């Protein structure tokens, strides 16, 4: 660049000063040298001035010191009632373990199910005219063999139900091409259409087909004249509140309903998709029912039964009497808790497939760690790992990190039911909170490097244990690390968590022998 700049200066000087005149060589050289020095000096000064004015502070996030965990504001847990969406005040409902039974909204008996996600469903307790599945019968996994087996079971379940007509709508997890060979159910997958069931008009809008609905006048007319509107997602603002407090319903469906329906509207709107808002509500003259059966968040199990509309109320099973609590002897209770209740911190790392836990005492010393896996129920894996760590004790502080708030609530509920914790709720943290304090920037460039560094730090923390009962997994290692960080935030320990060499590298500690 400098040579190119000098050549340009020389060419400009010769063109400006000589202009075809004959000049002594020494005069040309002296004038050219002075001109070059002048321009180069001014260029350097100009460059320095530009750098000074354009200088910005380094892009480092200034982190305020985190408040102690006991002062952190707790997010409200998701309600554990069966139908968190609630029911209209003027509607008489019979809630049973088998499901909810509503009065006659239509002139036939209709059973509504949704969001079963490949889990086993009990046979419906009555026979009827129409069985409607509002989508998401497919497993929430990419395992083809498990999906094929779950779909075969679902098809056989449909075949066993004593209903004249069976309609299955495609949800966001379901495939487009699917054939129900056993049950011969009507599968609505890719196009909007009206199904006439003995005069009962059911207008079906499968997943992904509501975008252009507001511009299709023929479709809006069919929607307005339908008795039942069947969609997978609820309308925006009605029965669509997620466990994070966001409204995740469909704007297109909401706008289409308001554009199409004025004096005439469907009697019933069946939907699902948002598990944590299952229930019923009123939108104008239409009763909207969210029939989602899965638990809140990612589907792990089925928390609810069916919704029966227009069924004979005599056939509706009644709720059984509450079970009589068994008397527990005081001696048995004393055997559960070992010693007096002492401060204990249980760190729980919630992974997609495996979980890791670590237990700390009131001095911030690591007592034990464990890991467990359960593909069907992550909360059950947390209980199994915590029992191995606590060994009859109770945790007074629970810190959870990983995958989301909903799984943290489920894990804490399972720990509470098992009598392993003695606190009101879990403290949920993100990986960035503890990684920014414990790890160097080069160690947290990506998740892979951060997990590797966490394993090395965990081996330092677990070096104080005489023996290991199991090997350190990634999840249990991260639980050890952010558990130590949480103890520091609580004031339980004030020493350095990490040991490093003078060059900043982590000190590697040899693994301990594993003893059962």
Coordinates of C-alpha atoms in Angstrom, one line a residue, residues 325-337:
X325 CA -54.6 -41.3 53.3
X326 CA -52.8 -44.0 55.0
X327 CA -51.5 -43.4 58.5
X328 CA -47.7 -43.4 58.7
X329 CA -46.1 -44.2 62.0
X330 CA -43.8 -41.7 63.5
X331 CA -41.0 -44.3 63.7
X332 CA -41.1 -44.8 59.9
X333 CA -40.9 -41.0 59.4
X334 CA -37.8 -40.9 61.5
X335 CA -36.1 -43.5 59.4
X336 CA -36.5 -41.3 56.3
X337 CA -34.5 -38.4 57.5

